[in-house]
Short mmCIF file of C-alpha atoms and ligand atoms in Angstrom, two decimals:
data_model
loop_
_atom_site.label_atom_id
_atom_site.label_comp_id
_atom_site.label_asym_id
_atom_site.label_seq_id
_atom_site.Cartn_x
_atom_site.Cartn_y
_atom_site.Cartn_z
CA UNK E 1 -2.04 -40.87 20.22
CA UNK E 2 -3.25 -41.84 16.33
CA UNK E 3 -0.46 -43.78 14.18
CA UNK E 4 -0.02 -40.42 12.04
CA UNK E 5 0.47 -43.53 9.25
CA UNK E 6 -2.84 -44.80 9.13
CA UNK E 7 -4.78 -42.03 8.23
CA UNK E 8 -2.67 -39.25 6.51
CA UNK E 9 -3.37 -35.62 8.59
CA UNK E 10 -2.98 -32.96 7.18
CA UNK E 11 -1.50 -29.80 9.55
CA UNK E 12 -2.00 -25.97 8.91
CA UNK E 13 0.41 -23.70 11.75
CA UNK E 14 -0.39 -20.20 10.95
CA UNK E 15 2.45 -18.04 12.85
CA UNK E 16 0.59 -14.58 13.39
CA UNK E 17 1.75 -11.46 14.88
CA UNK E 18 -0.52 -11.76 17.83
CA UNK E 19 -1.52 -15.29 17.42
CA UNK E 20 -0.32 -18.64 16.58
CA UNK E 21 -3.03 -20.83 15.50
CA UNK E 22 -2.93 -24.40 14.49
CA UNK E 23 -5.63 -27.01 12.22
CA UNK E 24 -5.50 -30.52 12.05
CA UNK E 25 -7.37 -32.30 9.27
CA UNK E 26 -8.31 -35.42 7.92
CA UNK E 27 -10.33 -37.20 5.29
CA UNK E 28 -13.86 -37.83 6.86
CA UNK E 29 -14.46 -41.21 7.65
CA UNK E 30 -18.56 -41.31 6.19
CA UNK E 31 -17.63 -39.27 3.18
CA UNK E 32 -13.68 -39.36 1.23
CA UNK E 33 -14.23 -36.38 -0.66
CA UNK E 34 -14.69 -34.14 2.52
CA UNK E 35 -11.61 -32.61 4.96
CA UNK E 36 -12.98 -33.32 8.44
CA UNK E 37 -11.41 -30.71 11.14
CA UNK E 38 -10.36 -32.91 13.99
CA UNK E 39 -8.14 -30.94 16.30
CA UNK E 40 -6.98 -26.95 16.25
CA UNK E 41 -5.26 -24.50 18.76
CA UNK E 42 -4.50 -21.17 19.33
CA UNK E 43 -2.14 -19.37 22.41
CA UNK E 44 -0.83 -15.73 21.97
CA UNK E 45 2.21 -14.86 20.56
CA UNK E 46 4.37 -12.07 22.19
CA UNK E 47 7.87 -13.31 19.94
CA UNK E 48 6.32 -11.28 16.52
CA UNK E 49 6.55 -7.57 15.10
CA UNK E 50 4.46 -6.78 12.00
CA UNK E 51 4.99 -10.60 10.70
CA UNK E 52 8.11 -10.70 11.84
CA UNK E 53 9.91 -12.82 14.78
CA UNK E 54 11.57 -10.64 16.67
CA UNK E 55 12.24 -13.24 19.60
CA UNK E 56 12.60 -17.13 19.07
CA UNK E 57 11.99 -18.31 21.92
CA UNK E 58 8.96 -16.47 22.96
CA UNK E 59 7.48 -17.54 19.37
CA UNK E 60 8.40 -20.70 19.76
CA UNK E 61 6.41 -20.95 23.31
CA UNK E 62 3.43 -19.65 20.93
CA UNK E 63 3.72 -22.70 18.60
CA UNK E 64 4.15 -25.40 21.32
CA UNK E 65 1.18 -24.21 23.25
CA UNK E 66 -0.78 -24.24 19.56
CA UNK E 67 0.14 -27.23 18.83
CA UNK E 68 -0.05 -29.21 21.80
CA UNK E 69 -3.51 -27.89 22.36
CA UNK E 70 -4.53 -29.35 19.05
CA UNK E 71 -2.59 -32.46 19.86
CA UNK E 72 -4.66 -32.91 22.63
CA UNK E 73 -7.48 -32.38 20.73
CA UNK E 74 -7.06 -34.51 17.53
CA UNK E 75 -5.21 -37.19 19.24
CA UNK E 76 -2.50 -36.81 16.63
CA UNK E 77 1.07 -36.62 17.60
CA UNK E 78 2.60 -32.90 14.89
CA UNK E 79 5.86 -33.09 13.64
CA UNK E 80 5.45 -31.09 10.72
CA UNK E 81 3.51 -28.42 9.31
CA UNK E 82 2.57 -25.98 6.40
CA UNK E 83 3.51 -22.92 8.10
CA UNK E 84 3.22 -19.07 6.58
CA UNK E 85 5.81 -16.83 6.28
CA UNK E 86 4.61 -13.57 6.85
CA UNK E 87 6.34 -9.55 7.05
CA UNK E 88 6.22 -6.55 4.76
CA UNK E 89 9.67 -8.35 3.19
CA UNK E 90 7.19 -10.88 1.63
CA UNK E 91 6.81 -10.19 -2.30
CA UNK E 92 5.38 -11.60 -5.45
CA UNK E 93 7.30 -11.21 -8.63
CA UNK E 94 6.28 -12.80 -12.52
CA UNK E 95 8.74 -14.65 -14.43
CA UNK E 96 9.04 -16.27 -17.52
CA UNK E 97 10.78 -19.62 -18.01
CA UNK E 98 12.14 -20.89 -22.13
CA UNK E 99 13.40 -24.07 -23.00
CA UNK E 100 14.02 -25.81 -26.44
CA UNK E 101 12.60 -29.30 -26.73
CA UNK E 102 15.43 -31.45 -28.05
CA UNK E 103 13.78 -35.35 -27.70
CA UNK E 104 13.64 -37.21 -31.47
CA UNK E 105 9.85 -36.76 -31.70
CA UNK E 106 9.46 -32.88 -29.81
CA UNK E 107 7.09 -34.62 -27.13
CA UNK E 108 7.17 -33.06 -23.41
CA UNK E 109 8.05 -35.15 -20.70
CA UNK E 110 7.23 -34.33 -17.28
CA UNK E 111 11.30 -33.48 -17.05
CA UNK E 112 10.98 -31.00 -19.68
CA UNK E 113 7.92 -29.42 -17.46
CA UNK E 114 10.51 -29.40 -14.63
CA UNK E 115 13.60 -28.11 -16.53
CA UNK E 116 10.90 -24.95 -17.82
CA UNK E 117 9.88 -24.43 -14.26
CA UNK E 118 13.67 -24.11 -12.92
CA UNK E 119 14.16 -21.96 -15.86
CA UNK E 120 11.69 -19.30 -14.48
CA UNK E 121 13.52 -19.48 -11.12
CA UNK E 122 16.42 -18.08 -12.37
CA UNK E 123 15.82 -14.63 -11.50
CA UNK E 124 18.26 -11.92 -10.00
CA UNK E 125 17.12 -11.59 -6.40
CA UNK E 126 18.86 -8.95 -4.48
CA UNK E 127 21.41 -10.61 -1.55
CA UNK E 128 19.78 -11.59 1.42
CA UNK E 129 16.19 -12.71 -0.19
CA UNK E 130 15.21 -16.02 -1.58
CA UNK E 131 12.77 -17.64 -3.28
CA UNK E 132 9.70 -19.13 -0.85
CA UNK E 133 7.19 -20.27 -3.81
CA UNK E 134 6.72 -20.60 -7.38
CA UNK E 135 3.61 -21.25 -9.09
CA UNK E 136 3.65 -22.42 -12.74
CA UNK E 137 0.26 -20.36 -13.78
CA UNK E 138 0.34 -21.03 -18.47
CA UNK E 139 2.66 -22.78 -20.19
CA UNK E 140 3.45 -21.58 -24.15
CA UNK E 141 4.64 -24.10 -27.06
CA UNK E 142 5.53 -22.58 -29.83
CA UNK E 143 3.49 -19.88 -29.68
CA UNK E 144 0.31 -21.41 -28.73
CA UNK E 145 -0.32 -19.73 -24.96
CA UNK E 146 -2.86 -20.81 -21.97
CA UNK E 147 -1.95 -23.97 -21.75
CA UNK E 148 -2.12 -25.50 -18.37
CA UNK E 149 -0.02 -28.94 -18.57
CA UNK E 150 2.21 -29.05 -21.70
CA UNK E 151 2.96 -32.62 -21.01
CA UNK E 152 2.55 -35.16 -23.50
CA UNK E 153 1.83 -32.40 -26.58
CA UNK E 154 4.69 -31.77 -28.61
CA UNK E 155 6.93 -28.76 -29.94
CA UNK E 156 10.18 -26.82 -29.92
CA UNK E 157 9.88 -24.36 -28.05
CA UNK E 158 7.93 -24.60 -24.42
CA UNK E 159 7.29 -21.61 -22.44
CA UNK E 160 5.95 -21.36 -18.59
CA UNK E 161 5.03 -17.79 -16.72
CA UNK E 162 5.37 -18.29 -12.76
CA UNK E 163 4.87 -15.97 -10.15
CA UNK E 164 7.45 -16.38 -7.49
CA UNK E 165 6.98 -15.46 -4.01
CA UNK E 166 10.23 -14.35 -2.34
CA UNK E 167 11.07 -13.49 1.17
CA UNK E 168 14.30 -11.61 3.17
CA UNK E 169 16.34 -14.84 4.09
CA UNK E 170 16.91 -13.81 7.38
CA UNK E 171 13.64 -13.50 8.49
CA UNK E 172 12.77 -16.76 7.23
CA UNK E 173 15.61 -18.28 9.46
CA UNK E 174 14.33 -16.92 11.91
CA UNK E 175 11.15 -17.84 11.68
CA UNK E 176 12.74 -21.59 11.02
CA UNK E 177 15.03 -21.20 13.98
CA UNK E 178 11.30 -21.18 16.22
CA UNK E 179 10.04 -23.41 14.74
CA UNK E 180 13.14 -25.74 15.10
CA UNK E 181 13.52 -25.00 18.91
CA UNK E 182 9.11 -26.07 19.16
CA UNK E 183 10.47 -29.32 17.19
CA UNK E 184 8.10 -28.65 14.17
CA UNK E 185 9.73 -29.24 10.82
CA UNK E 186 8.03 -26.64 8.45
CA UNK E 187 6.49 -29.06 5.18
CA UNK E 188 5.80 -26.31 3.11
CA UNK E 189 6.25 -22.11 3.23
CA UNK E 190 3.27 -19.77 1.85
CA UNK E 191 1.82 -16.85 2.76
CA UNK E 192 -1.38 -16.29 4.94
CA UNK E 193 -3.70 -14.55 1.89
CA UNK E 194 -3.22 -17.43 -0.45
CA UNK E 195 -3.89 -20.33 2.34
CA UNK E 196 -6.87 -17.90 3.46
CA UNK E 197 -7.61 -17.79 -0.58
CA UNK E 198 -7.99 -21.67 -0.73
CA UNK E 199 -10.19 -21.81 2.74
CA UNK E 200 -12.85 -19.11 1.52
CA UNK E 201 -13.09 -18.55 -2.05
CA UNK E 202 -14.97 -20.50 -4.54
CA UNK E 203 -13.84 -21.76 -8.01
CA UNK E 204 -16.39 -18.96 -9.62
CA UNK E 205 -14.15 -16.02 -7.83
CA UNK E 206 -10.98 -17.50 -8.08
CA UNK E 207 -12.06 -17.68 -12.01
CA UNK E 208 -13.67 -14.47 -12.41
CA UNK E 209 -10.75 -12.19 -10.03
CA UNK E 210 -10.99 -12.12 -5.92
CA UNK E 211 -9.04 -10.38 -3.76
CA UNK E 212 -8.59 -11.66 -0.03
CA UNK E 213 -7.23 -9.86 2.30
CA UNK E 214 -5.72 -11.23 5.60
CA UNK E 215 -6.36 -8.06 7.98
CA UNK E 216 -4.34 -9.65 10.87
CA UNK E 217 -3.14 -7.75 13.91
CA UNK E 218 0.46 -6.35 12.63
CA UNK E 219 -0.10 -7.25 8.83
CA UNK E 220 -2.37 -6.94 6.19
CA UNK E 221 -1.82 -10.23 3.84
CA UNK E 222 -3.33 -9.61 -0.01
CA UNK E 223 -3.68 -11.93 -2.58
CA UNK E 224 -5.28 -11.45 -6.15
CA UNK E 225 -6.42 -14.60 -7.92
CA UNK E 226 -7.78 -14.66 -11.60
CA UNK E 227 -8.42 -17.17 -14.15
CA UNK E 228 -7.60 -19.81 -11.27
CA UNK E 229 -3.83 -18.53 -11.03
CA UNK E 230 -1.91 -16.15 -8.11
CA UNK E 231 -1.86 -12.72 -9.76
CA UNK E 232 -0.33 -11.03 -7.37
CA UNK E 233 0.79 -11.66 -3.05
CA UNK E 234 1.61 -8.52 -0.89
CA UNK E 235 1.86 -7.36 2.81
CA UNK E 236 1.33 -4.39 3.93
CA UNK E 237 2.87 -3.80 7.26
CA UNK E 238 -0.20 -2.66 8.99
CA UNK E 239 -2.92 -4.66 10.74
CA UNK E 240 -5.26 -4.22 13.68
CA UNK E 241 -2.91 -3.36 16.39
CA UNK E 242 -2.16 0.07 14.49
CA UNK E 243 -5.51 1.12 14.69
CA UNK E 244 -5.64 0.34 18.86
CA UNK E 245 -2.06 2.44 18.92
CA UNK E 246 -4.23 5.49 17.02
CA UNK E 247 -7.19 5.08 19.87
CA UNK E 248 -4.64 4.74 22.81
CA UNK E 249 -2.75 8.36 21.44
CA UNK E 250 -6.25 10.04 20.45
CA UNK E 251 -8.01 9.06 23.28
CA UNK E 252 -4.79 9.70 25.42
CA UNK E 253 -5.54 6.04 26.88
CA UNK E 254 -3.50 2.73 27.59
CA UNK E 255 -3.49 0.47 25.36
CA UNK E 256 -5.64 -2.34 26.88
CA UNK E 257 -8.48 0.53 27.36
CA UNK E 258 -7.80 1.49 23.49
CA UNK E 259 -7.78 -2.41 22.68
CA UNK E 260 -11.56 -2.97 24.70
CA UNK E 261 -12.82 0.60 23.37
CA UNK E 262 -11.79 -1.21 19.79
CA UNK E 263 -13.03 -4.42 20.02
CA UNK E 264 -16.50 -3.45 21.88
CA UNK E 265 -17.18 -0.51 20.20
CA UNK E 266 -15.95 0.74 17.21
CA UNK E 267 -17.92 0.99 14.14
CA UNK E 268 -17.51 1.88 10.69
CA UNK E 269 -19.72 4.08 9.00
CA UNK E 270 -21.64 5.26 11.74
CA UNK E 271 -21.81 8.94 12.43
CA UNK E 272 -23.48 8.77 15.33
CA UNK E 273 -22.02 9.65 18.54
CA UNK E 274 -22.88 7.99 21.58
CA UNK E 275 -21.07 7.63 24.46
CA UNK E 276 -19.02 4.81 24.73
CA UNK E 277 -18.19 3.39 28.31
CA UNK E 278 -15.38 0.03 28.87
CA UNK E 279 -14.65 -1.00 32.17
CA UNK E 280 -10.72 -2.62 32.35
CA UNK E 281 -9.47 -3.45 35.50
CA UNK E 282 -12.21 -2.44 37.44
CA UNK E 283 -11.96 0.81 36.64
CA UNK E 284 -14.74 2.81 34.05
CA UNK E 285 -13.14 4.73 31.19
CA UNK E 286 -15.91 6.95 28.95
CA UNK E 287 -15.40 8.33 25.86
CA UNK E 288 -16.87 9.88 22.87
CA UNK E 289 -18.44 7.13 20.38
CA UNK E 290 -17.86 9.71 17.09
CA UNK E 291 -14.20 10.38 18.30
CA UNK E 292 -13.59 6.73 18.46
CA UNK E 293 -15.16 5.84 14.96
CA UNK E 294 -13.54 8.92 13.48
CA UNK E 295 -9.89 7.57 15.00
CA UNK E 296 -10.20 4.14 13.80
CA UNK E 297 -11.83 5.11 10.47
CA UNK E 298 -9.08 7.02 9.46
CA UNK E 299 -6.56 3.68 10.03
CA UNK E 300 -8.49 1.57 7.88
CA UNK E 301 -9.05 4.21 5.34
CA UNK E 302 -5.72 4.60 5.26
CA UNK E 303 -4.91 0.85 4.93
CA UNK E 304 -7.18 0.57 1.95
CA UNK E 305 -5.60 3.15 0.22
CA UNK E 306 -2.46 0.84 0.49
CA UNK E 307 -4.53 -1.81 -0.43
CA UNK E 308 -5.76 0.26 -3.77
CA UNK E 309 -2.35 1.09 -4.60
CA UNK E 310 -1.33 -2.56 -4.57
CA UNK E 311 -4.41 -3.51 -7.14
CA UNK E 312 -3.60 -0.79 -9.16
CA UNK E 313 0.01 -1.68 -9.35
CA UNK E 314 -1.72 -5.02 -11.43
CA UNK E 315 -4.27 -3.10 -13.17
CA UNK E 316 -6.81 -3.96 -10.81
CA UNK E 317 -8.04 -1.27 -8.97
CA UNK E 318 -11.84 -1.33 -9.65
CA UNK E 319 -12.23 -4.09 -12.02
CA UNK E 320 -12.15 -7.21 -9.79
CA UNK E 321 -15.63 -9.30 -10.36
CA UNK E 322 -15.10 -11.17 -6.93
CA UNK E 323 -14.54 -8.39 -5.60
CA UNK E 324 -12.57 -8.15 -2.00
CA UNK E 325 -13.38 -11.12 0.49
CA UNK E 326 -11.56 -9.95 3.97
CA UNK E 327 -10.52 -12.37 6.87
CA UNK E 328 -8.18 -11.87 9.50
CA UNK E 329 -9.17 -11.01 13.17
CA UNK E 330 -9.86 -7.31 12.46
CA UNK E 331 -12.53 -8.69 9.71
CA UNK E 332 -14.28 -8.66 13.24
CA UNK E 333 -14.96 -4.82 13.23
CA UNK E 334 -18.49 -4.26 12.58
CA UNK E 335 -19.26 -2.24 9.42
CA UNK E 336 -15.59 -3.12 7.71
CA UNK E 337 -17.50 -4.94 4.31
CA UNK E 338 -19.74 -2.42 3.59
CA UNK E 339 -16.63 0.67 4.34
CA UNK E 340 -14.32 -1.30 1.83
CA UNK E 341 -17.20 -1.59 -0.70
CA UNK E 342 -16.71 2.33 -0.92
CA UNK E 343 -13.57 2.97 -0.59
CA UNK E 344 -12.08 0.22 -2.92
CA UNK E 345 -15.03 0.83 -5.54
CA UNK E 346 -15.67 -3.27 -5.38
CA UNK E 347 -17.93 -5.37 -4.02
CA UNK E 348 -16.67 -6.90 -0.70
CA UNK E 349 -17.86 -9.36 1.99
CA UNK E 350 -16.41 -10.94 5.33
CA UNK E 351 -14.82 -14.98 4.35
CA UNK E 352 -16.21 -17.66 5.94
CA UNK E 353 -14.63 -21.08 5.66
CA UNK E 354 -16.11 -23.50 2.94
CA UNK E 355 -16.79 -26.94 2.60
CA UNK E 356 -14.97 -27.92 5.86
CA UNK E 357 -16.75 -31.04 8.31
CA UNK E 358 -15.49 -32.82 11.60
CA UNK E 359 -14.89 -29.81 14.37
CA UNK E 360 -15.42 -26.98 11.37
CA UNK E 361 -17.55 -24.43 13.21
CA UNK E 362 -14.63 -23.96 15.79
CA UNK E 363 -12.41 -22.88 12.82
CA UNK E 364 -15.04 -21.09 10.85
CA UNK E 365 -13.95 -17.63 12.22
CA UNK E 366 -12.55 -14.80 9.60
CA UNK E 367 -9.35 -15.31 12.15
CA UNK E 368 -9.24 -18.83 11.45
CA UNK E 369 -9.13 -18.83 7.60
CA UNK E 370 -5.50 -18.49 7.18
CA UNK E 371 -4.96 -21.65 9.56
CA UNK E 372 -7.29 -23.49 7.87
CA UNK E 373 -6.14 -22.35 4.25
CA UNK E 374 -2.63 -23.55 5.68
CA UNK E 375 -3.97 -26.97 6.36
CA UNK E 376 -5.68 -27.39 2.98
CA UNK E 377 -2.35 -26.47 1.29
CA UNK E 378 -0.71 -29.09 3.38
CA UNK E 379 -2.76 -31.31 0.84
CA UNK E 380 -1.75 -29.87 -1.96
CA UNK E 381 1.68 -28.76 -1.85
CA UNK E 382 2.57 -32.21 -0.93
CA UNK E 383 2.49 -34.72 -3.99
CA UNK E 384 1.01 -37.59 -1.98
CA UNK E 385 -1.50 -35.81 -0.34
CA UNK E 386 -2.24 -33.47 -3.94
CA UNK E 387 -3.37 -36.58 -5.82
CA UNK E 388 -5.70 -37.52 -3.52
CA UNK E 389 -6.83 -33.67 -3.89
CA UNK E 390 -7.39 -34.04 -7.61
CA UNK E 391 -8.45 -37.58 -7.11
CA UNK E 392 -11.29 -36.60 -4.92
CA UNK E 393 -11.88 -32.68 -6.10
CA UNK E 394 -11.15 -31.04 -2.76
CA UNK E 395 -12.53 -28.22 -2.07
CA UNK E 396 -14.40 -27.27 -5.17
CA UNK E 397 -11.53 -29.29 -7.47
CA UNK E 398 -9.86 -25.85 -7.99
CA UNK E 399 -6.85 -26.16 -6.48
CA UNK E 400 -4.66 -27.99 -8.33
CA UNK E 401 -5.19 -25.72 -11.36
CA UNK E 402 -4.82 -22.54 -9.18
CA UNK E 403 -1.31 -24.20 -7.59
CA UNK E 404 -0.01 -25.43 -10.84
CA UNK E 405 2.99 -27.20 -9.96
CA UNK E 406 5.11 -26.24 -6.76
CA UNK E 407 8.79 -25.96 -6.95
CA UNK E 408 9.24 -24.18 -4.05
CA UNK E 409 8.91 -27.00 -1.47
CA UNK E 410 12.31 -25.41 -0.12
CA UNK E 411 13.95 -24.71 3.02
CA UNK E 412 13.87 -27.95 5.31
N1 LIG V 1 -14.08 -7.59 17.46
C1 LIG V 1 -12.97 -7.06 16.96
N2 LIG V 1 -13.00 -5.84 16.40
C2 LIG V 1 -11.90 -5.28 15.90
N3 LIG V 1 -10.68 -5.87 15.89
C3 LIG V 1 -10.60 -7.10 16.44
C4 LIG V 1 -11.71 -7.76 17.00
N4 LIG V 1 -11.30 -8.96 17.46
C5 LIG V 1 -9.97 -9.04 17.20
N5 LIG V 1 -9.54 -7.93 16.60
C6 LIG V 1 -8.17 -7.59 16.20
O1 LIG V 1 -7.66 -8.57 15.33
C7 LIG V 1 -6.22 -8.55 15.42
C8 LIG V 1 -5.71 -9.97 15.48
O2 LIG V 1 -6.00 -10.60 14.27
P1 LIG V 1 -5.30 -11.96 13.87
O3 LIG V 1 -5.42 -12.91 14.97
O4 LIG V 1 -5.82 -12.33 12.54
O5 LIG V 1 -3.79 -11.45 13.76
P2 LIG V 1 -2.44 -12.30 13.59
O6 LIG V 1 -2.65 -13.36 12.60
O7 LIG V 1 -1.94 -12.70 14.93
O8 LIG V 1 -1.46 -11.15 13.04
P3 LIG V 1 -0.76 -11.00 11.60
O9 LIG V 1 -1.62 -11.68 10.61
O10 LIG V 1 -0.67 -9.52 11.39
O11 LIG V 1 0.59 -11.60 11.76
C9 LIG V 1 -5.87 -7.75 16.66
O12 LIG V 1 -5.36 -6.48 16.30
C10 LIG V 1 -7.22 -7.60 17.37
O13 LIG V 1 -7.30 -6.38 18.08
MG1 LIG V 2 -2.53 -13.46 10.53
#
């Protein structure tokens, strides 16, 4: 195995509801500035509801199959990860930090940028939740607003908004406690829509206002990025596997037929109606191609309703340049970009992967974004690894500026 010393790696483990799936990464050896993909596995995971582990030690299993696939792969022994924490409990709130500048000559020291961050952490959270993230998105000094590093400038009065990502504490000891018993030490928490933010979006959209959405099989991760900062994170507890569950009760079916009819067949947008046929277990089921488009349309139309309630909630709805950039294994079902265009009233495309060398085509699936994402974060959430990020403008340079500074390493 590689000495994990000589060449930093960098490790995204994205827990999913029906999937674990891990990415290794290092710097490419012909070119510094690029993340090669060197290693990445996947195994089903039976120990998750809707985000949520429901059973340690079958998620666990999940993650030591991942990761010892991609072990095998990269050559490099994984300790520790950036790992996602993922459920309908998962929420973003904003928060504003104060602080008076007391030094003799008013100048901010990278202490006072820390003491302002803490400040905005001191928010009432409800028992049982904590705090996963924060990202420092403007500072303010005395008045003056958008600035994006206060250090060094000087004042009375220094300001910081954050948005905080929070997160129902047991669920994210339980999620630790699998993690524990696969021996991986979680690096860093997140959530899947920002790591699949960072793997597929360019500086332009994260600029101008994106919105990805994770469309996994028990979740749907969303994330709204603007100006370069996290607007807004949500999960909506409905994914892929709700739309088989409709097809398996409207086509009075089991659920492995309902799964095949999905994945084979369905379509959105088309009216036509031809017969669909899916042979499981050696055995021929036929049904009617409109009934089955009509079933699972009415899921995902339903699901982007959610998903237009959340962007109105911000005063988005409608008025995102970037549009809607969807990843996630149900990203898979043909038709989905151009039935989200019309519903949501934006313009919206399936994510692919950017700027990624070494084994990238295996991970340049819409289901592999979030995994990927993860690993780039791994960069940048950890100082070390973050100054080589701004050193040598990862991924378009924009990540730094849309991370702002992380407080929220948390939870060992
Ligand atoms: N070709 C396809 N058409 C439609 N759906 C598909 C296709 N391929 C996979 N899916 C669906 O994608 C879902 C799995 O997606 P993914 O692997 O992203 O989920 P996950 O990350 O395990 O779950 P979550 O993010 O909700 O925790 C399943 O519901 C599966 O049925
Ligand atoms: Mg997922």
């Amino acid at each position: 195995m590689r000495d994990n010393a000589a060449a930093p790696t960098f490790i995204g483990l994205d827990i999913g509801t029906s999937a674990v799936r891990c990415v290794v990464g290092t710097r490419d050896a012909s070119d510094p500035t690029l993340i090669s993909v060197i290693g990445h596995g996947s195994s089903p995971n039976q120990g998750m509801r809707k985000g949520v582990v429901m059973h340690i030690d079958d998620a666990a299993e999940a993650i030591v199959q991942a990761i010892t696939e991609a072990e095998r792969i990269s050559g490099v022994q994984i300790h520790q990860a950036t790992v996602n924490v993922n459920g309908a409990h998962v929420a973003g709130i904003n928060s504003r930090g104060v602080i008076a500048i007391s030094g003799v000559d008013h100048e901010i020291t990278i202490d006072d940028r820390e003491r302002v961050e803490e400040a905005a952490t001191i928010v009432k959270l409800p028992p049982n939740r904590e705090i996963v993230q924060v990202f420092a998105k403007n500072y303010r000094l005395d008045g003056q607003d958008n600035l994006k590093d206060p250090v060094g400038m000087r004042g009375v009065r220094l300001e910081v908004d954050c948005h905080i990502v929070t997160a129902a504490s047991p669920n994210v000891r339980n999620l630790n406690l699998s993690l524990e018993k696969a021996q991986v030490r979680p690096r860093h928490h997140t959530v899947s829509a920002l790591a699949a933010a960072e793997a597929v979006l360019d500086r332009k959209q994260k600029e101008a206002g994106t919105c990805v959405l994770d469309i996994g099989a028990g979740t749907t991760n969303l994330s709204v990025i603007e100006d370069g900062e996290i607007q807004h994170v949500a999960v909506i507890p409905m994914g892929g596997t709700h739309i088989t569950n409709d097809l398996a009760i409207g086509l009075k079916t089991d659920l492995d037929v309902a799964e095949a009819v999905k994945v084979k067949h369905a379509r959105l947008g088309d009216d036509g109606d031809k017969p669909v046929r899916v042979v499981v277990d050696e055995h021929a089921h036929n049904f009617s191609g409109g009934e089955v488009n009509m079933i699972v349309e009415a899921r995902v139309e339903e699901l982007l309703e959610f998903v237009d309630k959340e962007l109105q909630r911000i005063h988005r709805a409608r008025k995102l340049p970037g549009g809607v950039v969807i990843v996630g294994g149900t990203a898979a079902l043909p038709g989905l970009a151009e039935f989200a265009r019309d519903r949501l009233q934006l313009p919206a495309r399936i994510g692919k992967v950017r700027g990624l060398a070494g084994l990238a085509d295996t991970v340049d699936t819409p289901s592999f974004a979030a995994a990927a994402g993860l690993m780039l974060l791994d960069i940048l959430l950890t100082p070390y690894h973050n100054d080589y990020a701004v050193t040598h403008d990862l991924a378009g340079g924009n990540l730094p500026a849309m991370l702002g500074h992380i407080l929220g390493k948390l939870k060992p």
